[in-house]
Amino acid sequence: TIRGRAHASAYGREIPDEQVKRALTVGSISLGMLFLVILFLTLSNTTFDFLSLIFESVSAFSTVGLTTGITPDLSEWGHVVLVVAMFVGRIGPFTLVIALAQNSETGRYRYAEEHVTIG
């Protein structure tokens, strides 16, 4: 970990490495999807302030229902992107967690372990 500990822990309990990896995967995929939503909204709606588009994207992806009031004025593609963001934001992370929670077949082989220099 960043603090130099061998295992992650919280509230006096150790968190298994598999759960840490799953959480990082869900977070990474969510950030990637959010980046794509912001990119598509920015490219399809050039007349709006960038921060307003970021706010709309994050609000749609996290399905909180907040808006800056520009949603009705977005392009048709902007509406489609927001609908997809709302759907993926609501269903995607939960579905991904469930899919990752299922035990997969153990591989028939493993690669050799290598220590790499970080930083």
Coordinates of N, CA and C in Angstrom, one line a residue:
T1 N 0.8 -1.2 0.0 CA 0.0 0.0 0.0 C 0.9 1.2 0.0
I2 N 0.3 2.4 0.0 CA 1.0 3.6 -0.1 C 1.8 3.9 1.2
R3 N 1.2 3.4 2.3 CA 1.9 3.6 3.6 C 2.9 2.5 3.9
G4 N 3.1 1.6 3.0 CA 4.1 0.6 3.2 C 3.7 -0.7 3.8
R5 N 2.4 -0.8 4.1 CA 1.9 -2.0 4.8 C 1.6 -3.1 3.7
A6 N 1.7 -4.3 4.2 CA 1.6 -5.4 3.2 C 0.1 -5.7 2.8
H7 N -0.8 -5.3 3.7 CA -2.2 -5.6 3.5 C -3.1 -4.4 3.8
A8 N -4.2 -4.2 3.1 CA -5.1 -3.2 3.4 C -6.0 -3.5 4.6
S9 N -6.3 -2.5 5.4 CA -7.1 -2.7 6.6 C -7.9 -1.5 6.9
A10 N -9.1 -1.7 7.5 CA -10.0 -0.6 7.9 C -10.7 -1.0 9.2
Y11 N -10.8 -0.1 10.1 CA -11.6 -0.4 11.3 C -11.2 -1.6 12.1
G12 N -9.9 -1.9 12.1 CA -9.4 -3.0 12.8 C -9.6 -4.4 12.1
R13 N -9.9 -4.4 10.9 CA -10.1 -5.6 10.1 C -9.2 -5.5 8.8
E14 N -8.7 -6.7 8.4 CA -8.0 -6.7 7.2 C -8.9 -7.0 6.0
I15 N -8.6 -6.2 4.9 CA -9.4 -6.4 3.7 C -8.7 -7.3 2.7
P16 N -9.3 -8.4 2.3 CA -8.7 -9.3 1.4 C -8.2 -8.6 0.1
D17 N -7.1 -9.0 -0.5 CA -6.5 -8.4 -1.7 C -7.5 -8.5 -2.8
E18 N -8.3 -9.6 -2.9 CA -9.2 -9.7 -4.0 C -10.3 -8.6 -4.0
Q19 N -10.7 -8.3 -2.8 CA -11.7 -7.2 -2.7 C -11.1 -5.8 -3.0
V20 N -9.9 -5.6 -2.7 CA -9.2 -4.4 -3.0 C -9.1 -4.3 -4.5
K21 N -8.7 -5.4 -5.2 CA -8.6 -5.4 -6.7 C -9.9 -5.1 -7.3
R22 N -11.0 -5.7 -6.8 CA -12.3 -5.5 -7.4 C -12.8 -4.1 -7.2
A23 N -12.5 -3.5 -6.0 CA -12.9 -2.1 -5.8 C -12.1 -1.2 -6.8
L24 N -10.8 -1.4 -6.9 CA -10.0 -0.6 -7.9 C -10.5 -0.8 -9.3
T25 N -10.9 -2.0 -9.7 CA -11.4 -2.2 -11.0 C -12.7 -1.5 -11.2
V26 N -13.7 -1.6 -10.3 CA -14.9 -0.9 -10.4 C -14.7 0.7 -10.5
G27 N -13.8 1.2 -9.6 CA -13.5 2.6 -9.7 C -12.8 3.0 -10.9
S28 N -11.9 2.2 -11.5 CA -11.2 2.6 -12.7 C -12.2 2.6 -13.9
I29 N -13.0 1.6 -14.0 CA -14.0 1.5 -15.1 C -15.0 2.7 -15.0
S30 N -15.4 3.0 -13.8 CA -16.4 4.1 -13.6 C -15.7 5.4 -14.0
L31 N -14.5 5.7 -13.6 CA -13.8 6.9 -14.0 C -13.6 6.9 -15.5
G32 N -13.3 5.8 -16.1 CA -13.1 5.8 -17.6 C -14.4 6.1 -18.3
M33 N -15.5 5.5 -17.8 CA -16.8 5.8 -18.4 C -17.2 7.3 -18.2
L34 N -16.9 7.8 -17.1 CA -17.2 9.2 -16.8 C -16.4 10.1 -17.7
F35 N -15.1 9.8 -17.9 CA -14.3 10.5 -18.9 C -14.8 10.5 -20.3
L36 N -15.3 9.3 -20.7 CA -15.9 9.2 -22.1 C -17.2 10.1 -22.2
V37 N -18.0 10.1 -21.1 CA -19.2 10.9 -21.2 C -18.9 12.3 -21.3
I38 N -17.9 12.8 -20.5 CA -17.5 14.2 -20.5 C -17.0 14.5 -21.9
L39 N -16.2 13.7 -22.5 CA -15.6 13.9 -23.8 C -16.7 14.0 -24.8
F40 N -17.6 13.1 -24.9 CA -18.7 13.1 -25.9 C -19.6 14.3 -25.7
L41 N -19.9 14.7 -24.5 CA -20.7 15.9 -24.3 C -20.0 17.1 -24.7
T42 N -18.7 17.2 -24.4 CA -17.9 18.4 -24.8 C -17.8 18.5 -26.3
L43 N -17.6 17.4 -27.0 CA -17.5 17.4 -28.5 C -18.9 17.7 -29.2
S44 N -20.0 17.2 -28.6 CA -21.3 17.4 -29.2 C -22.0 18.7 -28.8
N45 N -21.5 19.4 -27.8 CA -22.1 20.6 -27.3 C -21.1 21.6 -27.0
T46 N -20.6 22.3 -28.1 CA -19.5 23.2 -27.9 C -19.9 24.6 -27.4
T47 N -21.2 24.9 -27.3 CA -21.6 26.2 -26.8 C -21.7 26.3 -25.3
F48 N -21.6 25.3 -24.6 CA -21.8 25.3 -23.1 C -20.5 25.4 -22.4
D49 N -20.5 25.9 -21.2 CA -19.4 25.9 -20.3 C -18.9 24.5 -20.0
F50 N -17.6 24.3 -19.9 CA -17.0 23.0 -19.7 C -17.4 22.5 -18.3
L51 N -17.4 23.4 -17.3 CA -17.7 22.9 -15.9 C -19.2 22.5 -15.8
S52 N -20.1 23.2 -16.6 CA -21.5 22.8 -16.6 C -21.6 21.4 -17.2
L53 N -20.8 21.1 -18.3 CA -20.9 19.8 -18.9 C -20.4 18.7 -18.0
I54 N -19.3 19.0 -17.2 CA -18.8 18.1 -16.2 C -19.8 17.8 -15.2
F55 N -20.5 18.9 -14.7 CA -21.5 18.7 -13.6 C -22.6 17.8 -14.1
E56 N -23.1 18.1 -15.4 CA -24.2 17.3 -15.9 C -23.7 15.8 -16.1
S57 N -22.5 15.6 -16.5 CA -22.0 14.2 -16.7 C -21.9 13.5 -15.4
V58 N -21.3 14.1 -14.4 CA -21.2 13.4 -13.1 C -22.6 13.2 -12.4
S59 N -23.5 14.2 -12.6 CA -24.8 14.1 -12.1 C -25.6 12.9 -12.7
A60 N -25.4 12.8 -14.0 CA -26.1 11.7 -14.8 C -25.5 10.4 -14.4
F61 N -24.2 10.3 -14.4 CA -23.6 9.0 -14.1 C -23.9 8.5 -12.7
S62 N -23.9 9.5 -11.7 CA -24.2 9.1 -10.3 C -25.7 9.1 -10.0
T63 N -26.5 9.4 -11.0 CA -28.0 9.4 -10.9 C -28.5 10.1 -9.6
V64 N -28.0 11.3 -9.4 CA -28.5 12.1 -8.3 C -29.7 13.0 -8.6
G65 N -29.9 13.3 -9.9 CA -31.0 14.2 -10.3 C -30.7 15.7 -10.3
L66 N -29.5 16.1 -10.1 CA -29.2 17.5 -10.1 C -28.8 17.9 -11.5
T67 N -29.1 19.2 -11.8 CA -28.7 19.7 -13.1 C -28.4 21.2 -13.0
T68 N -27.7 21.7 -14.0 CA -27.4 23.2 -14.1 C -28.5 23.9 -14.9
G69 N -29.4 23.1 -15.5 CA -30.4 23.7 -16.3 C -30.2 23.7 -17.8
I70 N -29.0 23.1 -18.2 CA -28.7 23.1 -19.6 C -29.2 21.8 -20.3
T71 N -29.7 20.9 -19.6 CA -30.1 19.6 -20.2 C -31.1 19.7 -21.3
P72 N -32.1 20.5 -21.2 CA -33.1 20.6 -22.3 C -32.4 21.2 -23.6
D73 N -31.4 22.0 -23.4 CA -30.7 22.7 -24.6 C -29.6 21.8 -25.2
L74 N -29.3 20.7 -24.7 CA -28.2 19.8 -25.2 C -28.7 19.3 -26.6
S75 N -27.7 18.9 -27.4 CA -28.0 18.3 -28.7 C -28.7 16.9 -28.4
E76 N -29.2 16.3 -29.5 CA -29.8 15.0 -29.4 C -28.8 14.0 -29.0
W77 N -27.6 14.1 -29.5 CA -26.5 13.2 -29.1 C -26.1 13.4 -27.6
G78 N -26.2 14.6 -27.2 CA -26.0 14.9 -25.8 C -27.0 14.2 -24.9
H79 N -28.2 14.2 -25.3 CA -29.3 13.5 -24.6 C -29.1 12.0 -24.5
V80 N -28.7 11.5 -25.7 CA -28.4 10.0 -25.8 C -27.3 9.7 -24.8
V81 N -26.2 10.5 -24.9 CA -25.0 10.2 -24.0 C -25.4 10.2 -22.5
L82 N -26.3 11.2 -22.2 CA -26.7 11.3 -20.8 C -27.6 10.1 -20.4
V83 N -28.4 9.7 -21.3 CA -29.3 8.5 -21.0 C -28.4 7.3 -20.8
V84 N -27.4 7.1 -21.6 CA -26.5 5.9 -21.5 C -25.7 6.1 -20.2
A85 N -25.3 7.3 -19.9 CA -24.6 7.5 -18.6 C -25.4 7.1 -17.4
M86 N -26.7 7.5 -17.4 CA -27.6 7.2 -16.3 C -27.8 5.7 -16.2
F87 N -27.9 5.1 -17.3 CA -28.1 3.6 -17.3 C -26.9 2.9 -16.8
V88 N -25.7 3.2 -17.4 CA -24.5 2.6 -17.0 C -24.2 2.9 -15.5
G89 N -24.4 4.1 -15.1 CA -24.1 4.5 -13.7 C -25.0 3.8 -12.7
R90 N -26.2 3.5 -13.1 CA -27.1 2.8 -12.2 C -26.9 1.3 -12.2
I91 N -26.8 0.8 -13.4 CA -26.8 -0.7 -13.5 C -25.3 -1.2 -13.6
G92 N -24.5 -0.5 -14.3 CA -23.1 -1.0 -14.6 C -22.3 -1.3 -13.4
P93 N -22.0 -0.4 -12.5 CA -21.1 -0.8 -11.4 C -21.7 -2.0 -10.5
F94 N -23.0 -2.0 -10.3 CA -23.6 -3.1 -9.5 C -23.4 -4.4 -10.3
T95 N -23.7 -4.4 -11.6 CA -23.6 -5.6 -12.4 C -22.2 -6.1 -12.5
L96 N -21.2 -5.1 -12.6 CA -19.8 -5.4 -12.7 C -19.4 -6.1 -11.4
V97 N -19.8 -5.5 -10.2 CA -19.4 -6.1 -8.9 C -20.0 -7.6 -8.8
I98 N -21.2 -7.8 -9.2 CA -21.8 -9.1 -9.2 C -21.0 -10.1 -10.1
A99 N -20.7 -9.6 -11.3 CA -19.9 -10.4 -12.3 C -18.5 -10.8 -11.7
L100 N -17.9 -9.8 -11.1 CA -16.6 -10.0 -10.6 C -16.6 -10.9 -9.3
A101 N -17.7 -10.9 -8.6 CA -17.8 -11.6 -7.4 C -17.9 -13.1 -7.6
Q102 N -18.4 -13.5 -8.8 CA -18.4 -14.9 -9.1 C -17.0 -15.5 -9.3
N103 N -16.8 -16.6 -8.7 CA -15.5 -17.2 -8.8 C -15.3 -17.7 -10.2
S104 N -14.1 -17.4 -10.7 CA -13.8 -17.8 -12.0 C -12.9 -19.1 -11.9
E105 N -12.8 -19.8 -13.0 CA -11.9 -21.0 -12.9 C -10.5 -20.6 -12.6
T106 N -9.9 -21.4 -11.8 CA -8.4 -21.1 -11.6 C -7.7 -21.5 -12.8
G107 N -6.7 -20.7 -13.1 CA -5.9 -21.0 -14.3 C -5.1 -22.3 -14.2
R108 N -4.7 -22.8 -15.3 CA -3.9 -24.1 -15.3 C -2.4 -23.8 -15.0
Y109 N -2.1 -22.5 -15.2 CA -0.7 -22.1 -15.0 C -0.6 -20.7 -14.4
R110 N 0.5 -20.4 -13.9 CA 0.8 -19.0 -13.4 C 2.1 -18.6 -13.9
Y111 N 2.2 -17.3 -14.1 CA 3.5 -16.7 -14.5 C 4.4 -16.5 -13.3
A112 N 5.7 -16.4 -13.6 CA 6.7 -16.3 -12.6 C 6.5 -14.9 -12.0
E113 N 6.8 -14.8 -10.7 CA 6.6 -13.5 -10.0 C 7.9 -12.7 -10.2
E114 N 7.7 -11.4 -10.4 CA 8.8 -10.5 -10.6 C 8.6 -9.2 -9.8
H115 N 9.6 -8.8 -9.1 CA 9.6 -7.5 -8.3 C 10.0 -6.4 -9.2
V116 N 9.2 -5.4 -9.4 CA 9.5 -4.2 -10.3 C 9.7 -3.0 -9.5
T117 N 10.5 -2.1 -10.0 CA 10.7 -0.8 -9.3 C 9.6 0.1 -9.6
I118 N 9.0 0.7 -8.5 CA 7.9 1.7 -8.7 C 8.4 3.0 -8.1
G119 N 8.2 4.0 -8.9 CA 8.5 5.4 -8.5 C 9.8 5.8 -8.7

